Coordinates of C-alpha atoms and ligand atoms in Angstrom, one line a residue:
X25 CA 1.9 -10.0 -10.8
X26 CA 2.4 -12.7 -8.9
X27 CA 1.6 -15.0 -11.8
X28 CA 3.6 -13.5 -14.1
X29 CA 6.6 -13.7 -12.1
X30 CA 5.8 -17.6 -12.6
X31 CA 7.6 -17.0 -16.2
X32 CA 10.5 -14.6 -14.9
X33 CA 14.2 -16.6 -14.0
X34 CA 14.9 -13.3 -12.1
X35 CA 13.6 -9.7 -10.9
X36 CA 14.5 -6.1 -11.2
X37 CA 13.2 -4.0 -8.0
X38 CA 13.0 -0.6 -8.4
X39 CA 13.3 1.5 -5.7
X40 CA 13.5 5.3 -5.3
X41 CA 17.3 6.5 -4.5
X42 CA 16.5 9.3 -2.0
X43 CA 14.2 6.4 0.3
X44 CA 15.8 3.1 -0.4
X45 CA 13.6 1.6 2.7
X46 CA 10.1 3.1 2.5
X47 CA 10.2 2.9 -1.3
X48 CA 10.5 -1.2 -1.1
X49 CA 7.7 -3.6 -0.4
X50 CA 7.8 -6.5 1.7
X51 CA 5.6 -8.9 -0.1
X52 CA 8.1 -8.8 -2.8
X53 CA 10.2 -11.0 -0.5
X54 CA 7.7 -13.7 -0.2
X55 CA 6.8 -13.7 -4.0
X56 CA 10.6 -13.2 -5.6
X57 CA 10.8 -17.2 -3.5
X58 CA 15.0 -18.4 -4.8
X59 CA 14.9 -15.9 -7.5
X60 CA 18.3 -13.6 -7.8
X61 CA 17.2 -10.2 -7.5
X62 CA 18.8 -6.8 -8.9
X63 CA 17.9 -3.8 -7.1
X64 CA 17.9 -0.9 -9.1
X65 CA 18.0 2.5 -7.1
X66 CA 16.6 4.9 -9.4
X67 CA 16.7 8.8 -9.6
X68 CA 20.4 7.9 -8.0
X69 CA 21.2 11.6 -9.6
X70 CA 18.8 13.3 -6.8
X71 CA 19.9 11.5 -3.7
X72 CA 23.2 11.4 -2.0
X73 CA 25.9 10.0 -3.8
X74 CA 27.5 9.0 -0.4
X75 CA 24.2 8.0 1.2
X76 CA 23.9 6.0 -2.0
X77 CA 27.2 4.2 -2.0
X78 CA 26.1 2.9 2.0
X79 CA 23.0 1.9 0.7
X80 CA 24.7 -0.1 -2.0
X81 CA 26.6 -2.0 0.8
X82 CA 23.6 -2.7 2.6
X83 CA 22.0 -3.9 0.2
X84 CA 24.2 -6.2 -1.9
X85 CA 24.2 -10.6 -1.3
X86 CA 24.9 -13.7 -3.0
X87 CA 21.5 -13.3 -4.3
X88 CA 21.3 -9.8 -4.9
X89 CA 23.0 -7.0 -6.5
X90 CA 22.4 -3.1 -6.4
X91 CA 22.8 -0.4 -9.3
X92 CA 22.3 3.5 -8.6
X93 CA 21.1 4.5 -12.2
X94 CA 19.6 8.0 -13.2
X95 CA 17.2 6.1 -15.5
X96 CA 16.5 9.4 -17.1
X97 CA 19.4 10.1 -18.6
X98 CA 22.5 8.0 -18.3
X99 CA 22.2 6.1 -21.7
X100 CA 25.0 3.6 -20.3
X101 CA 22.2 2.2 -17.9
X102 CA 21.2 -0.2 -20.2
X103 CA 24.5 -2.4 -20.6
X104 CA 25.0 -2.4 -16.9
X105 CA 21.6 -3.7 -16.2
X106 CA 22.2 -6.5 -19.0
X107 CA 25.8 -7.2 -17.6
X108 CA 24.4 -7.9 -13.6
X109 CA 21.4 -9.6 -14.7
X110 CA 23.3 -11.7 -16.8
X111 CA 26.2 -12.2 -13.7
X112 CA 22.9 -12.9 -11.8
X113 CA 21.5 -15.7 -13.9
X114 CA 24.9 -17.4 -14.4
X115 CA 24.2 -20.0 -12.1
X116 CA 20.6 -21.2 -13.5
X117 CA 22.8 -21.1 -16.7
X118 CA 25.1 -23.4 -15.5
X119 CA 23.3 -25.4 -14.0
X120 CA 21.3 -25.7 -16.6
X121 CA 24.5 -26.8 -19.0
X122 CA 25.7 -29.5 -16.2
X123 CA 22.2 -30.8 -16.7
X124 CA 22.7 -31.3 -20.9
X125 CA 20.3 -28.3 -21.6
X126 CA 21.6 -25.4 -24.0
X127 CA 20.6 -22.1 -21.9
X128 CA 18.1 -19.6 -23.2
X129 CA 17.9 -16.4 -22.9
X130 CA 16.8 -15.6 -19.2
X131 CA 14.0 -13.9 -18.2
X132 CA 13.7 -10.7 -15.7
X133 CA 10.7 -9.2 -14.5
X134 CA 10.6 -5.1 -13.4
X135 CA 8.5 -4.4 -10.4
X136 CA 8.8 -1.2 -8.1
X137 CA 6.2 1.1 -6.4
X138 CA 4.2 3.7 -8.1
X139 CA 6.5 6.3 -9.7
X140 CA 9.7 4.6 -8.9
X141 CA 10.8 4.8 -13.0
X142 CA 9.5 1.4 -14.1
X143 CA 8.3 2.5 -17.4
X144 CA 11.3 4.7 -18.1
X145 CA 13.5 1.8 -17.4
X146 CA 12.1 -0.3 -20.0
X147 CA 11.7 1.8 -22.5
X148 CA 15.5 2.4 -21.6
X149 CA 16.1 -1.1 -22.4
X150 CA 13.8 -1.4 -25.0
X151 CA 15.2 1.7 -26.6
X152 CA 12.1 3.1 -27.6
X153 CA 8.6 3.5 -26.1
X154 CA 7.1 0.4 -25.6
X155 CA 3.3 0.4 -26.7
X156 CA 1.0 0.0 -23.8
X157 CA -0.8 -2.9 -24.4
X158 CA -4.3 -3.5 -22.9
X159 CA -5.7 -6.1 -20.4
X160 CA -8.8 -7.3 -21.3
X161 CA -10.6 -9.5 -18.8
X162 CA -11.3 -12.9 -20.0
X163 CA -9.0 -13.1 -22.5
X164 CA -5.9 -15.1 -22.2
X165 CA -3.0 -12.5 -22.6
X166 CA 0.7 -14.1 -23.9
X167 CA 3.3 -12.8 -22.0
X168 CA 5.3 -10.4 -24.5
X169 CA 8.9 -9.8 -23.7
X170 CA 11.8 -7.3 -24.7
X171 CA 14.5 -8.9 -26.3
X172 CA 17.8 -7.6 -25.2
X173 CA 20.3 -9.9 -27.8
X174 CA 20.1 -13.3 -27.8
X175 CA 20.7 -13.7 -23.9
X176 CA 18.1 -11.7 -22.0
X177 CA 14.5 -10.8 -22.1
X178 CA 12.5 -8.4 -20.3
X179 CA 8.7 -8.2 -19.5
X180 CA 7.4 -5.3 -21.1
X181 CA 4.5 -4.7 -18.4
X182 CA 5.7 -4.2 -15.0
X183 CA 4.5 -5.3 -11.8
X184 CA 3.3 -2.6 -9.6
X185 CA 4.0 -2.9 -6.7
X186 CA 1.8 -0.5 -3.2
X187 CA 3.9 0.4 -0.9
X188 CA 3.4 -0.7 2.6
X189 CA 2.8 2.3 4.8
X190 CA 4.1 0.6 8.1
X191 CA 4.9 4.0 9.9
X192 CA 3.9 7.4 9.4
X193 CA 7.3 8.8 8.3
X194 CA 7.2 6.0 5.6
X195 CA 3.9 7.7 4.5
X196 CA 5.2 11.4 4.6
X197 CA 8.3 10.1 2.6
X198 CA 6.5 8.2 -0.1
X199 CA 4.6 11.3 -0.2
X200 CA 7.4 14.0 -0.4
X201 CA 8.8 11.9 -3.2
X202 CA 5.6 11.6 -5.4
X203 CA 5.0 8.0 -4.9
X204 CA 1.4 8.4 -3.3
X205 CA -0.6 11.1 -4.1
X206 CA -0.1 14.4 -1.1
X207 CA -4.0 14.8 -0.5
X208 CA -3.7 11.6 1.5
X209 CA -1.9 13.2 4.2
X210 CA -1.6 16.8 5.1
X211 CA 0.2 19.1 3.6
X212 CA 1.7 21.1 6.2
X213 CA 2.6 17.9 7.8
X214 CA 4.8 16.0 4.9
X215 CA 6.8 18.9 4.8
X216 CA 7.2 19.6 8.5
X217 CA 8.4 15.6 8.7
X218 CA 10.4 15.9 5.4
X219 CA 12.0 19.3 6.9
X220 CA 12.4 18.1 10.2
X221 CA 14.5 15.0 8.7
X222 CA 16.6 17.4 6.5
X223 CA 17.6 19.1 9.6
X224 CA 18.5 16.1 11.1
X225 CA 20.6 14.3 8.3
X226 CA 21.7 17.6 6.8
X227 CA 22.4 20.3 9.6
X228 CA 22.9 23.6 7.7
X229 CA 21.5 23.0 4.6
X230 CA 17.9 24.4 4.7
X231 CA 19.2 27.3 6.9
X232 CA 21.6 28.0 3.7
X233 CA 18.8 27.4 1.5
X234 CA 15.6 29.6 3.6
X235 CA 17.7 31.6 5.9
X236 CA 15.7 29.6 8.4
X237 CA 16.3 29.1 12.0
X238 CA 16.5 24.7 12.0
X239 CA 15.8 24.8 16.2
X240 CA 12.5 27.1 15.5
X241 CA 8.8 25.4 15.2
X242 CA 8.0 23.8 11.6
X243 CA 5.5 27.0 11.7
X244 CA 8.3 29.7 11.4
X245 CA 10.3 27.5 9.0
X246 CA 7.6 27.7 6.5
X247 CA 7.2 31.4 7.2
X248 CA 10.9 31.9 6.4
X249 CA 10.4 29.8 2.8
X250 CA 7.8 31.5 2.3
X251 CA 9.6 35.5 3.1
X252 CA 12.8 33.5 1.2
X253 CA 10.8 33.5 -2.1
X254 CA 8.4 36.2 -1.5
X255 CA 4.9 34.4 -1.1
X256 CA 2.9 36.8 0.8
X257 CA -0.4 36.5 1.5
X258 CA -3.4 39.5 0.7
X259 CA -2.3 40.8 4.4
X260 CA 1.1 40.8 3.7
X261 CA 2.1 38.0 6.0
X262 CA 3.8 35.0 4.9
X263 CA 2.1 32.9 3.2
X264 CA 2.8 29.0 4.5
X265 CA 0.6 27.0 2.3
X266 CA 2.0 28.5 -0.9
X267 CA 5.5 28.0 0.7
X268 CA 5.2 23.6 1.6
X269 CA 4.0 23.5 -2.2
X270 CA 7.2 25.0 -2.8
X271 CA 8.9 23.4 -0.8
X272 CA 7.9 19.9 -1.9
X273 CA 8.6 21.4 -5.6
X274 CA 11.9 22.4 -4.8
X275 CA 13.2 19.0 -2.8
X276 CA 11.7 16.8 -5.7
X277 CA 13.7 18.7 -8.6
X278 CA 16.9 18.2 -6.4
X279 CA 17.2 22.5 -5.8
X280 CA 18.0 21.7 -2.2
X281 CA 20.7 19.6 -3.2
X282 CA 21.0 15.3 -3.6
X283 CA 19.4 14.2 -0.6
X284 CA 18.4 11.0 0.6
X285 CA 16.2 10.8 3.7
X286 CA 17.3 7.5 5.1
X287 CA 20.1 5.7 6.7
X288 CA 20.7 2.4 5.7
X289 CA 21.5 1.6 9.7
X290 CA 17.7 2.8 10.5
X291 CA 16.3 -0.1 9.3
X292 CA 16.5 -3.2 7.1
Ligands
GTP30 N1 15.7 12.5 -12.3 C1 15.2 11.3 -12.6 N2 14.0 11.1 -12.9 C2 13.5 9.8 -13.1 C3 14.4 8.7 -13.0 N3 13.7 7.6 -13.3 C4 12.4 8.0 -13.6 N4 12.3 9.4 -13.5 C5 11.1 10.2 -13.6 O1 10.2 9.8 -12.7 C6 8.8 9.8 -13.2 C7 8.2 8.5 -13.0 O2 8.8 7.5 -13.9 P1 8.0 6.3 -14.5 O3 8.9 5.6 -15.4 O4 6.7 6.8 -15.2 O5 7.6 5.5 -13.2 P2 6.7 4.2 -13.1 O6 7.3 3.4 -12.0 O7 6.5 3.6 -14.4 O8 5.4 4.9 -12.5 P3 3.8 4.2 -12.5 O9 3.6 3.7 -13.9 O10 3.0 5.4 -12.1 O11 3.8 3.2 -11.5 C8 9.0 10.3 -14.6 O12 8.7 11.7 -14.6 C9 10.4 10.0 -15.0 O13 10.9 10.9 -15.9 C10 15.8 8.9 -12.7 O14 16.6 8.0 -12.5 N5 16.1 10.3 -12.4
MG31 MG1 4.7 3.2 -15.5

């Protein structure tokens, strides 16, 4: 990755909407060196449109500037990515006209965690589905880049970024959100942490949702999603496991409601 952001005059970071800080990774930082950067905060139509507009603030430099997209489905995503990486890249153009030389079309590289909606947002821009193309070892691959008119390209493989798992509630997050596989952590436990933060940020809402009692122990709260929607075990008693799959189900589709489980002020 690192050397094909040799080629790139800028980056697209895609991070995941509903966990702007645990969805980003630091080494990025290092690698991106004087580049301008534009953060894209994807699946913006799950998370907190409030939430979303903070993070926006936080977010935004000189340097750096910050779309909430629903890469999915809003088919007017791809002329405001071209417009800010274009506003992004005027200086190199400039500076490359006070220098004599007429400016090509500049170059953006996508990278973002697992699952953060790399692929969908080139093929977005690309308007089509991009053909996967293979990499073979020893053979020197050319670099092959989306053409978006005359002044922007975009590399069509994007650089994967791993998360960085600095804290356990980064972990549980990632893994609520379907960036790292579940069966790394516990079950029972990403949900307890993922519920116990919904409590937190969004008094009410899972007591609206599962009739349950937000001061009780994570236990009862997956006994009441579980009485909520009827999963019963063969005894007749609620059955928990069936209910955090659930759960998890539910919060990733958005039927909670558009929540996003962190505070810009937490962190970064
Ligand atoms: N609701 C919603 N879903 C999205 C959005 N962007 C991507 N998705 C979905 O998220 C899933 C992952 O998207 P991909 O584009 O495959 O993500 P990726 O970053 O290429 O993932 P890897 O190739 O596994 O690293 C897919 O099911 C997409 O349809 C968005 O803005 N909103
Ligand atoms: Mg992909």
């Amino acid at each position: 990755m690192a050397e094909h952001l040799k080629a790139a005059d800028m980056v697209i970071e895609i991070r995941d909407a509903r966990i702007p800080q645990a969805s980003k990774n630091p080494v990025l930082d290092q690698l991106i060196g004087e580049r301008p950067r534009l953060i894209i905060l994807s699946k913006a139509d799950l998370a907190d449109p409030e939430k979303t507009q903070e993070w926006i603030r936080t977010l935004k430099s000189a340097s750096q500037d910050v779309l909430a997209l629903d890469l999915a489905h809003d088919t007017s995503a791809k002329k405001q990515i071209i417009d800010a990486c274009m506003k992004l890249t005027e200086p190199k153009r400039q500076k490359m006209i006070s220098r004599g030389i007429r400016p090509r079309a500049m170059r953006a590289m996508v990278c973002g965690i697992p699952n953060s909606g790399k692929s969908t947002m080139i093929n977005r821009i690309a308007g089509k589905t991009v053909a996967k193309t293979e990499d073979k070892p020893g053979v020197t691959r050319s670099l092959s880049w989306i053409h978006c008119g005359k002044t922007l390209d975009i590399l069509d493989t994007p650089g994967v970024l791993w998360p960085k798992f600095d804290d356990h509630k980064t972990a549980v997050f990632l893994a609520a959100t379907g960036a790292i596989k579940e069966d790394i952590l516990d079950l029972k436990e990403i949900t307890g942490v993922t519920i116990d933060q919904i409590c937190l940020l969004y008094p009410g809402n899972l007591e609206k949702e599962y009739g349950m009692d937000e001061q009780s122990s994570r236990e009862d709260k997956l006994g009441k999603i579980a009485e909520s929607r009827n999963l019963r075990k063969e005894n007749d008693l609620p059955d928990e496991e069936r209910a955090a799959i659930l759960f998890l189900r539910e919060f990733r589709r958005g039927k909670i409601g558009r929540l996003t489980l962190e505070n810009p002020d937490e962190k970064e």
